[in-house]
XYZ file of C-alpha atoms in Angstrom:
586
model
C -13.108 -32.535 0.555
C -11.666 -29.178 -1.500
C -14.597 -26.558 -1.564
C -15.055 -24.228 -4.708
C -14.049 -20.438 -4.286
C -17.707 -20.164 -5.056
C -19.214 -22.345 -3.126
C -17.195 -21.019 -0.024
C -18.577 -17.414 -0.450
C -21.948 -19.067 -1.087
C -22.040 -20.952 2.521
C -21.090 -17.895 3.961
C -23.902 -15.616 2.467
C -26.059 -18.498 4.504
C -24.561 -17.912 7.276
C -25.820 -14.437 7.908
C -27.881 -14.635 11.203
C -26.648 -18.092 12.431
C -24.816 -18.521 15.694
C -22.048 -19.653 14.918
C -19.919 -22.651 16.693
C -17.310 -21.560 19.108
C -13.385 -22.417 18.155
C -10.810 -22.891 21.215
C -13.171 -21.813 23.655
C -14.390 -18.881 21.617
C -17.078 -16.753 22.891
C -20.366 -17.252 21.174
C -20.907 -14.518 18.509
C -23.327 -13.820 15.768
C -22.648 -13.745 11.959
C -24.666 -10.100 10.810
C -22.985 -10.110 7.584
C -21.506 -7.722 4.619
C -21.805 -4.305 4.339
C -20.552 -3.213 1.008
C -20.588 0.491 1.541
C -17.733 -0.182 4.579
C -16.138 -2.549 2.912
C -17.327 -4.455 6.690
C -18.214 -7.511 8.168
C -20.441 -7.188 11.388
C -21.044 -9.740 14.401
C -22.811 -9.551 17.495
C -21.225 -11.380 21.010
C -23.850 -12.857 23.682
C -24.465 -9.072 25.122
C -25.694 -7.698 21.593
C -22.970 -5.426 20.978
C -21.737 -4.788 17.676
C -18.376 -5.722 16.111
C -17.186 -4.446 13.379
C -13.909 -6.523 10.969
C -12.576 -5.513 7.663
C -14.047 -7.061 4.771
C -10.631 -7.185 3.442
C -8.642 -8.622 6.086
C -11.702 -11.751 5.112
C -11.044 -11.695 1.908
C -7.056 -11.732 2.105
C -7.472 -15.124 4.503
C -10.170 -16.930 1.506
C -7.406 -16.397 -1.158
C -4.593 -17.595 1.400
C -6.919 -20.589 1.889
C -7.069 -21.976 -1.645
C -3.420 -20.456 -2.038
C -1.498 -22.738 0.553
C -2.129 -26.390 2.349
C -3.133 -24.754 5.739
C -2.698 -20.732 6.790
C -1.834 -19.221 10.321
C -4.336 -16.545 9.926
C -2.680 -14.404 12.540
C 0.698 -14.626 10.437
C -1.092 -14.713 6.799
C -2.129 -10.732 7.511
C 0.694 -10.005 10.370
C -1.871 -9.177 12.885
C -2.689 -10.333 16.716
C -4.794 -13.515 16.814
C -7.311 -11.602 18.947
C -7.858 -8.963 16.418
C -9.657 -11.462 14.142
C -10.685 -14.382 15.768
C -14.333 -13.616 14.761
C -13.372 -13.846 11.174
C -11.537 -17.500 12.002
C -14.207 -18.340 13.554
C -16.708 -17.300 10.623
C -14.629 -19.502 8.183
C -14.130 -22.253 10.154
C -17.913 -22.625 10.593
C -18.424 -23.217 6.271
C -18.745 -26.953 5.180
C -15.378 -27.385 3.876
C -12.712 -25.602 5.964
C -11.380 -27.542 9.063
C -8.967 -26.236 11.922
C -6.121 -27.594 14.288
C -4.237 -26.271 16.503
C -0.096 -26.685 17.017
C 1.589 -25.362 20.225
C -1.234 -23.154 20.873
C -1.788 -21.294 17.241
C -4.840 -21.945 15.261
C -4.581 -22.922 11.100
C -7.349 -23.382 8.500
C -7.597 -25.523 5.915
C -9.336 -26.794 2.935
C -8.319 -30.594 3.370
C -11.277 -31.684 5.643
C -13.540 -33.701 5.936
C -16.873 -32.001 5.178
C -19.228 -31.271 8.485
C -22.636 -29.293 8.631
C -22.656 -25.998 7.940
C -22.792 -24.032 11.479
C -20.411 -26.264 13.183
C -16.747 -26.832 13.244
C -14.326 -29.785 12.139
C -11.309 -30.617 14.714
C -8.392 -32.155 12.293
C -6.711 -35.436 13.946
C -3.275 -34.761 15.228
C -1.610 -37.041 12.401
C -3.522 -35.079 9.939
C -2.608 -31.609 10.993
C 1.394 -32.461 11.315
C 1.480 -33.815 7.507
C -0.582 -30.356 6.630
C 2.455 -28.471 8.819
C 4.904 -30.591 7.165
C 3.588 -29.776 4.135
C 2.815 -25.841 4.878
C 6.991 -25.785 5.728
C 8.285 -27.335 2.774
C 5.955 -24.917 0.805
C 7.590 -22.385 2.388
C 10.799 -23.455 1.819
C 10.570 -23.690 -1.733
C 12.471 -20.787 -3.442
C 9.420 -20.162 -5.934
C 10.837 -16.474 -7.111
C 14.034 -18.311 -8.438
C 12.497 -21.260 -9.895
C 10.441 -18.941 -11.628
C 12.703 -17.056 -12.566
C 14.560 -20.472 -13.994
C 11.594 -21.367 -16.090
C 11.730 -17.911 -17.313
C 15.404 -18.381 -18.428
C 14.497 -21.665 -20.254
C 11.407 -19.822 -21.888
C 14.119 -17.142 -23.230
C 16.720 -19.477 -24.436
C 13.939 -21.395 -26.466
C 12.971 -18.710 -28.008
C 16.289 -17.664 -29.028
C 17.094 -20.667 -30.455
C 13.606 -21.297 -32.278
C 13.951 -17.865 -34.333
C 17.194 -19.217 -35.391
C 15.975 -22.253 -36.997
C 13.993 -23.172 -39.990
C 10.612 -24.257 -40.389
C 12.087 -26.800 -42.211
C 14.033 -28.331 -39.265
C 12.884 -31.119 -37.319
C 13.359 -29.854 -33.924
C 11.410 -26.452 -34.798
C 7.735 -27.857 -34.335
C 8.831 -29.400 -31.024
C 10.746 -26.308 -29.701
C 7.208 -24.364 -30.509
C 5.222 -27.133 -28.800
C 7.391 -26.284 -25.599
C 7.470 -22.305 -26.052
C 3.418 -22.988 -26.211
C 3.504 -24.865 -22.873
C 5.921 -22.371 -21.324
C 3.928 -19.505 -21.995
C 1.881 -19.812 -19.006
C 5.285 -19.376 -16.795
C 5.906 -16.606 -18.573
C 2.590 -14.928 -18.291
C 2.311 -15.844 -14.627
C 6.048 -14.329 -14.003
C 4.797 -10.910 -15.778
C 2.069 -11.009 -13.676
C 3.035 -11.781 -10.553
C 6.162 -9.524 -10.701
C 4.133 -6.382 -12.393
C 6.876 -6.594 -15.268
C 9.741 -5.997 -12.967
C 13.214 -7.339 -13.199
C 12.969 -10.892 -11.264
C 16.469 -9.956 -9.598
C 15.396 -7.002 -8.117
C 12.072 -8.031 -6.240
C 11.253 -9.394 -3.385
C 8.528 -12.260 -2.762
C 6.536 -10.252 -0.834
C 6.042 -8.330 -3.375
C 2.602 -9.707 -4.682
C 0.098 -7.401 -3.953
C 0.135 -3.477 -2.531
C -2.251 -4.445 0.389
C -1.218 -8.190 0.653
C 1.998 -9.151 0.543
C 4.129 -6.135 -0.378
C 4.154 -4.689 2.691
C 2.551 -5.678 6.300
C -1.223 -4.860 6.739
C -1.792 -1.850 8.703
C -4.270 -2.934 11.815
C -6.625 -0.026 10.576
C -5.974 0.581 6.665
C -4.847 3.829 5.818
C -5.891 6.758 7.917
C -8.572 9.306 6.890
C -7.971 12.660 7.592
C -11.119 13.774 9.661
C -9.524 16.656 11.869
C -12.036 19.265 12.065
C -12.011 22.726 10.639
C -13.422 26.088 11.161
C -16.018 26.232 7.931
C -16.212 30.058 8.195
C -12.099 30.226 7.062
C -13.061 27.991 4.002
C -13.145 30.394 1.003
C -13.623 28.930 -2.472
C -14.215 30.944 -5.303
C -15.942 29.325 -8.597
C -15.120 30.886 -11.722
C -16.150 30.015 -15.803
C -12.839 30.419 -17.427
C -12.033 29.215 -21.298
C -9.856 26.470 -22.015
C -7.798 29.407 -23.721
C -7.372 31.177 -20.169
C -6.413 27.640 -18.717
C -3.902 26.732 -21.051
C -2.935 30.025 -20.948
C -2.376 29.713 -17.321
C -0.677 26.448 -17.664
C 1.731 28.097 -20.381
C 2.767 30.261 -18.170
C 3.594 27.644 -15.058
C 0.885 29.347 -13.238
C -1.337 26.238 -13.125
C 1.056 23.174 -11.576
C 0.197 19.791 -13.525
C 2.542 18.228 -11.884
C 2.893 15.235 -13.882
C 5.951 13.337 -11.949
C 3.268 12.264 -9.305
C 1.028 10.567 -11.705
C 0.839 7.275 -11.713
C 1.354 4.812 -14.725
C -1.705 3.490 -14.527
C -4.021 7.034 -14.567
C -2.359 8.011 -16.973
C -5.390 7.719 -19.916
C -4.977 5.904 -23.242
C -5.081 7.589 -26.112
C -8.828 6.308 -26.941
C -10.074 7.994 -23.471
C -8.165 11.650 -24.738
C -10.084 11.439 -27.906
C -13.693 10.791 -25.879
C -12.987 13.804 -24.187
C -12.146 16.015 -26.877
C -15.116 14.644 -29.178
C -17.780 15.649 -25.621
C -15.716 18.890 -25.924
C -16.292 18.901 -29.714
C -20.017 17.996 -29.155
C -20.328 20.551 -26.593
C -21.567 18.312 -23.524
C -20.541 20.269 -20.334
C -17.545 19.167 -18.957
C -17.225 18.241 -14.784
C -15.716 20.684 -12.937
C -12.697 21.271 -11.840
C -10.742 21.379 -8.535
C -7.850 24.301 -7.686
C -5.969 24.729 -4.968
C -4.012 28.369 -4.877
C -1.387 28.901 -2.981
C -1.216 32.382 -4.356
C -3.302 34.212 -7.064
C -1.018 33.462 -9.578
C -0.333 29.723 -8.320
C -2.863 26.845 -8.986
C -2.410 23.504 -8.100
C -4.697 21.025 -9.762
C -6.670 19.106 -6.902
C -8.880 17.067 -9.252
C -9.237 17.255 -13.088
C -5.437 16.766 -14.270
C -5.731 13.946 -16.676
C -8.815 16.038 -18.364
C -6.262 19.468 -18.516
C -3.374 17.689 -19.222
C -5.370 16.187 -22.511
C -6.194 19.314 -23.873
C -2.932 20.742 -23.148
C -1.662 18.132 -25.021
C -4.339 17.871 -27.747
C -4.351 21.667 -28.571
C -0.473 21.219 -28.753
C -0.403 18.418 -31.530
C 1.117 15.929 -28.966
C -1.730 13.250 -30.003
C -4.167 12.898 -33.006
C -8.204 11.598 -32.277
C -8.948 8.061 -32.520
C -11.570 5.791 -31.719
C -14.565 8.685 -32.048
C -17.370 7.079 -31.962
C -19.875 9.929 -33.361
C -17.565 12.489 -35.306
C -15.660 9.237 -36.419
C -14.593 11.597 -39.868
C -11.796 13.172 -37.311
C -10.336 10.260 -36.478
C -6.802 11.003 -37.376
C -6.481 14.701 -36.925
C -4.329 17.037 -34.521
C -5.564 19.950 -33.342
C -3.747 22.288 -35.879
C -5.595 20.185 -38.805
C -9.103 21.436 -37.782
C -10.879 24.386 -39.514
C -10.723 27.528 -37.437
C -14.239 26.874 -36.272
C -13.526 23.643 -34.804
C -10.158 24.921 -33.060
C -12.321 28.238 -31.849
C -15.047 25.833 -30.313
C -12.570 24.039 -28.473
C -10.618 27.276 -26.917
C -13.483 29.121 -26.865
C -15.492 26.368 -24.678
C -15.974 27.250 -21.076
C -14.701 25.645 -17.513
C -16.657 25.475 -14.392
C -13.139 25.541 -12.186
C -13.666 25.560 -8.135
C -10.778 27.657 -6.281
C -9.961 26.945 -2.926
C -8.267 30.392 -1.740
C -4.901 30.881 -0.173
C -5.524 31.114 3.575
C -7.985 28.077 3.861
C -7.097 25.294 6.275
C -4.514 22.966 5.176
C -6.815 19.846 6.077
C -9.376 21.433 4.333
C -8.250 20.786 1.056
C -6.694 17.210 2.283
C -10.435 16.582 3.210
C -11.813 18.150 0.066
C -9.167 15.939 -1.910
C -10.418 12.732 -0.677
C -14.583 13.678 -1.150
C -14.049 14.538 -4.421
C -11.111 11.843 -6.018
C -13.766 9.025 -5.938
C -13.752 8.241 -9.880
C -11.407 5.138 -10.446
C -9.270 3.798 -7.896
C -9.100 5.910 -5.143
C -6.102 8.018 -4.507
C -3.786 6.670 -1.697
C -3.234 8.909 1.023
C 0.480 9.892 0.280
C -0.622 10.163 -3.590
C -3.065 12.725 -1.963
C -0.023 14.339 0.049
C 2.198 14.550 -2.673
C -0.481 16.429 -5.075
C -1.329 19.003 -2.563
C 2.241 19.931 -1.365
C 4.089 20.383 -4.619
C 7.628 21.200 -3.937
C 11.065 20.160 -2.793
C 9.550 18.120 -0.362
C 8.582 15.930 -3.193
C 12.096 16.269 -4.807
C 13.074 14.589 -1.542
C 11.054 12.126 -0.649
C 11.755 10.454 -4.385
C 15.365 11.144 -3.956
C 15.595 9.258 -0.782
C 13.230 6.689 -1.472
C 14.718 6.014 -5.104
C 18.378 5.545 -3.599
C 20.413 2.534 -3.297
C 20.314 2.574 0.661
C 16.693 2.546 0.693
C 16.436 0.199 -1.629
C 19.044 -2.443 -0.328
C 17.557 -1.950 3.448
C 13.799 -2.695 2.447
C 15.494 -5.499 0.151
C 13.525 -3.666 -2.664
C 10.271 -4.695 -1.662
C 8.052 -1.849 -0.693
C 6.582 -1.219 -4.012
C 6.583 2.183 -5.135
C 3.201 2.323 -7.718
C 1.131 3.941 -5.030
C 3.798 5.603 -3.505
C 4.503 3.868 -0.298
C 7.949 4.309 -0.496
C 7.192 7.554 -0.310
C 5.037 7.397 2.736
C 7.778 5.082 4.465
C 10.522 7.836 4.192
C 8.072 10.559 4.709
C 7.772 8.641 8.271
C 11.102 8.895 8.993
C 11.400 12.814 7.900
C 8.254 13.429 10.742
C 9.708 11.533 13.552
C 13.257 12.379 12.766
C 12.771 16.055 12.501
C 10.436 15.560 15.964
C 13.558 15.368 18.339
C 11.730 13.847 21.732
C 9.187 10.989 21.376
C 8.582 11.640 24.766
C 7.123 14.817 24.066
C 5.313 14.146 20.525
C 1.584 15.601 19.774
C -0.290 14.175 17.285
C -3.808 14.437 16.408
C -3.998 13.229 13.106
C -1.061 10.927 11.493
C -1.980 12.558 7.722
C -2.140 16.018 9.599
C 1.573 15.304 11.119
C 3.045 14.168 7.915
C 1.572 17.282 5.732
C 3.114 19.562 8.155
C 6.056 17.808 7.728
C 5.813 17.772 3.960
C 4.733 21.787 4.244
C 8.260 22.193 6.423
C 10.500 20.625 4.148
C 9.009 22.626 1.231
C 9.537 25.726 3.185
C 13.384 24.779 4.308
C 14.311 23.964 0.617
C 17.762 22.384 -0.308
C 19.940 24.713 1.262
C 18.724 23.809 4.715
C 21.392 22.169 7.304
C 18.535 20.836 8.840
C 17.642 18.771 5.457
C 21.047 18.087 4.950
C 22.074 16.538 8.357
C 18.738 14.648 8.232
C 19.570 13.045 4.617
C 22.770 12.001 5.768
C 21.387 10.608 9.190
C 18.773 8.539 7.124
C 21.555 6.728 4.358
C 23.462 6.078 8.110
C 20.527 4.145 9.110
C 19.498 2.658 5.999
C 22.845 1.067 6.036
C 23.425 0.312 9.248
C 19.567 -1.548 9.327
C 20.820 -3.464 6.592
C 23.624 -4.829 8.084
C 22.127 -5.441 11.179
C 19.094 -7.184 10.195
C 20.393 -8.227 6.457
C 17.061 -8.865 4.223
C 14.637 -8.756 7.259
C 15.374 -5.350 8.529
C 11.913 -3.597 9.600
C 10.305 -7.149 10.155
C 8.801 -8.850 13.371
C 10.972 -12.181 12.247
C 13.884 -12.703 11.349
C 12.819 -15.675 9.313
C 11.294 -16.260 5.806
C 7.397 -16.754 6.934
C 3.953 -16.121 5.118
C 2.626 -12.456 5.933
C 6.341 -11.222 6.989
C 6.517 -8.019 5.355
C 8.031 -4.997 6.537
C 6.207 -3.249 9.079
C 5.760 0.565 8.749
C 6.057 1.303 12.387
C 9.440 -0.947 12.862
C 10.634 1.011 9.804
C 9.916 4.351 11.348
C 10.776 3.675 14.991
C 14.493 1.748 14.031
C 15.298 4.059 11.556
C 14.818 6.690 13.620
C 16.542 5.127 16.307
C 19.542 3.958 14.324
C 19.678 7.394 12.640
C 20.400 9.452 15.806
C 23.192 6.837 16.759
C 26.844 7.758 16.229
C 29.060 5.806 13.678
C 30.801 4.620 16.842
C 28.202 3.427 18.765
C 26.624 1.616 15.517
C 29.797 -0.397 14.955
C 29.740 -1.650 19.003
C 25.792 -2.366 17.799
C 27.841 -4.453 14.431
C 29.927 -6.241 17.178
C 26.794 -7.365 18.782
C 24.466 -8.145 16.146
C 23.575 -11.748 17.961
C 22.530 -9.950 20.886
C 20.659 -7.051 19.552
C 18.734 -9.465 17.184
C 18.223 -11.867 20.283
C 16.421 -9.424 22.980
C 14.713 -8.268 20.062
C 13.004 -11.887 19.413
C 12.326 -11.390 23.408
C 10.611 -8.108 22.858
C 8.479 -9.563 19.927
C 7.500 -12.294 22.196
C 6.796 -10.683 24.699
C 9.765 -12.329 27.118
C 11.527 -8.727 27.743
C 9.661 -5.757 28.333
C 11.581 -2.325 28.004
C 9.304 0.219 28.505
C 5.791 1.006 30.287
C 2.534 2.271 29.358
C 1.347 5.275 30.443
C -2.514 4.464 31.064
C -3.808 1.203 32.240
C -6.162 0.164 29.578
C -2.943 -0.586 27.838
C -1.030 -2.334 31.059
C -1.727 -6.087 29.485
C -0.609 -5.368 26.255
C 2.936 -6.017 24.547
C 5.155 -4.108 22.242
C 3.710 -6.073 19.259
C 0.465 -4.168 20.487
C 2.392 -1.249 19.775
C 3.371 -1.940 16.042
C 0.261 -3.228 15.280
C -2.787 -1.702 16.239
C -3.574 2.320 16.395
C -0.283 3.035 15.965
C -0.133 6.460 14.846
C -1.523 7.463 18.720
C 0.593 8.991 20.758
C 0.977 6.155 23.739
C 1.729 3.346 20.507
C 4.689 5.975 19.872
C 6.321 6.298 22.990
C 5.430 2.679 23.960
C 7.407 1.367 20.671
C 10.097 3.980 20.759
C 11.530 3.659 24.505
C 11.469 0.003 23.849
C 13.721 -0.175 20.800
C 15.434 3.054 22.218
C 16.461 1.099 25.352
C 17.076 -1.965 23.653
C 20.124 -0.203 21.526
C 21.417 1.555 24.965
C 21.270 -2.269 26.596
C 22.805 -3.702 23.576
C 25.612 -1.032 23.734
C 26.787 -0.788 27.707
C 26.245 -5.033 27.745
């Protein structure tokens, strides 16, 4: 039996309430169901205590399910087994997915036989090793360069169809062909985002999927608590004159390097805005951080400045109006003087947040208020709010050919987590002694590293030493690990993407190595990759935890889950830290 997409979310809407059938000696939970809001799914165990899964990481394993003959959800999102169990068990308990189990891990899949809904279906051991057989010739399958072969053929064809006549006998069946092909091509523009095909990775799907490995808890909210009373923001009712004015004079920082592509509005959406303005409908406010009185840094409401920037400096004429549809066609400097006056002349409601307010009280005030769209990501955030060389660097390093080759191009950079990755590196780098590292808040740590960078500038030795130190490691991670550097495996799997804690904690590592010591590493690249496929496994442990909630847990535990507190950090760091030092004196 194959089960609809539709269907499948259907049976588990009915689900809600159930108990549902235990897998591998499960515990007995209840299904509670959705909450939107959360983005959540909720279950109960026999003692009536809440538990709380993302709705993604559910999501992720449904499209893996109708994706591939049978999944490993454990390896499909890169996480412990334990960690979502509830979820397997929640899908395994719909009409039409089944389970088996091989050498201890548990897979899902489609291809079984159909059983009630509430209770699970056991595959036969034949069937589940033709679904495994199946799952690793999948797997094998080099699908980026046959696409990119189909793509070549699609090119060629077209080539030679513009060179012949309509008269010719082959042209009709050369269009017939280009017609079928242009699914390929489609799917190849899609898939790859538009991208060269030699240049990315398969991972490189999705920016929460297979691009990069699923962090245990999504990205990290910064919720550090502030003193209210040093808040100051001061709301003021300036022109668009006094704005542009302002922005003339660099005195308002657009800062249009950090915005993405795809916020960046059409031309249609420019014209809406200048029509409202046009129409006088009040415009929403607007969102300043000042770093000094003469300094403003736009914290929400840059696409709408930028567009009358733009608009009252003939850089686009109106189109699309929908009720003064007679200006369709006109620049700014084509209107009567009364029309140009009632734009300038039109006032802002603009919110200030003062120089000497806490830092994480415009982070905080940045995420409240950027809910319009797609959300900002949390280093899009960090980048708007700390304008400066800091910036500079972070593209610089992330943009070079070391970084590149070492993540084997695959951390994609459209919501800036390359960014992010080598911002990482710059906060634990610059930190000296894991042993002795405080954090509260990961987004805290890495704007104070971001706010210490700006302040050293391009001069500094520190910055200097530090960029060099990172291309060492960059390189050196590349030829150590080759195109699965900052990866649990060493092998081409589903779901192994580069994990951000690996990349911080080796780089790191690697960085504060000296070119000697990383060529006796080069000489025993067999060894180092060996005991590190012991530490994954948990066969070699390297390092201790410091409290004993933590004593039964492995270094995987460590890269995995919470991993931005300060136990995951010294836990992960000592072990890859001694690891090198073992490799070295062996």
């Amino acid at each position: 039996m194959t089960i609809e997409k539709r269907e499948l979310n259907y049976q588990l809407k009915k689900l809600i309430g159930c108990t549902l059938s235990p897998i591998n000696g499960s515990a007995v939970i209840i299904f509670d169901g959705f909450d939107n809001d959360s983005d959540s799914v909720f279950f109960r165990n026999s003692k009536n205590i809440k538990i709380k899964k993302k709705w993604n990481f559910l999501r992720i394993l449904i499209e893996s399910l109708f994706d591939f003959p049978a999944i490993n959800p454990a390896q499909v999102l890169d996480v412990g087994p334990n960690l979502i169990k509830e979820l397997v068990v929640l899908l395994a308990n719909t009409c039409g997915v089944g389970y088996f189990k091989i050498q201890g891990v548990i897979y899902l899949t489609l291809e079984s036989d159909e059983h009630c809904l509430c209770s699970v279906s056991e595959l036969l051991p034949g069937q589940a090793s033709q679904l495994i057989s199946r799952v690793n010739k999948f797997e094998s399958l080099d699908r980026k360069y046959l696409l990119k072969e189909l793509v070549d053929v699609y090119n060629t064809l077209n080539i030679i169809n513009k060179n012949l006549s309509d008269d010719d006998n082959n042209s009709s069946s050369i269009k017939t062909l280009l017609n079928q092909m242009k699914y390929f091509k489609e799917q190849s523009d899609a898939v790859f985002d538009g991208s060269s095909l030699d240049v990315i990775d398969e991972n490189n799907f999705d920016d929460n999927y297979k691009n990069t490995e699923l962090d245990e808890e999504g990205e990290e909210l910064n919720d550090e608590k502030f003193d209210p009373s040093k808040l100051n923001i001061k709301t003021s009712t300036p022109t668009i004159d006094l704005m542009m004015s302002r922005i003339r004079f660099k005195e308002i920082i657009l800062n249009p390097d950090f915005q993405r592509n795809d916020r960046i509005w059409k031309d249609s959406d420019k014209s809406a805005l200048i029509e409202s303005i046009l129409l006088k409908i009040p415009i929403p406010v607007f969102y300043m951080s000042a770093r000094k009185e003469s300094e403003w840094l736009v914290v929400d409401g840059l696409q709408r400045l930028t567009t009358m920037y733009d608009y009252i400096n003939d850089k686009f004429s109106l189109k699309g109006l929908k009720i003064l549809d007679n200006y369709n066609g006109l620049k700014f400097s084509e209107f009567p003087r009364s029309l140009t006056r009632r734009i300038t002349e039109t006032e802002l409601v603009v919110h200030v947040i003062q120089s000497g307010s806490p830092a994480t009280a415009t982070t905080q005030i940045f995420q409240r208020i950027n809910t319009r769209g797609e959300k900002l990501s949390q280093q899009e955030i960090r980048c708007s709010i700390n304008v400066g060389y800091s910036t500079q660097l972070l593209r610089e390093l992330a943009e070079g050919d070391d970084f590149i080759n070492a993540t084997n191009g695959s951390i994609n950079p459209k919501r800036m987590n390359d960014l992010e990755y080598v911002l990482r590196f710059c906060a634990f780098y610059l930190e000296n002694n894991y042993s002795n590292v405080k954090i509260k808040n990961m987004d805290s740590f890495l704007i104070d590293t971001m706010i210490f960078l700006n302040n050293e500038g391009n001069g500094s030795n520190v910055v200097a030493k530090m960029k060099c130190d990172f291309s060492k490691a960059m390189k050196a991670a590349r030829l150590l690990f080759g195109s699965f550097a900052f990866r649990k495996k060493h092998t081409q799997s589903i779901g192994n993407g580069i994990n951000k804690a690996l990349f911080e904690t080796w780089s790191v590592c690697l960085a504060r190595l000296s070119e000697n010591d990383i060529n006796v590493l080069l000489s025993k690249n067999k060894k180092l990759l060996n005991n590190f496929d012991k530490i994954m496994t948990n066969q070699l442990t390297l390092s201790s935890w410091s409290s004993h909630e933590n004593s039964d847990k492995d270094f995987e535990f460590s890269i995995s889950q919470s991993t931005s507190k300060v136990e995951m950090i010294k836990y992960r760091y000592e072990s890859i830290d001694e690891l090198i030092k073992m490799t070295i004196l062996s």
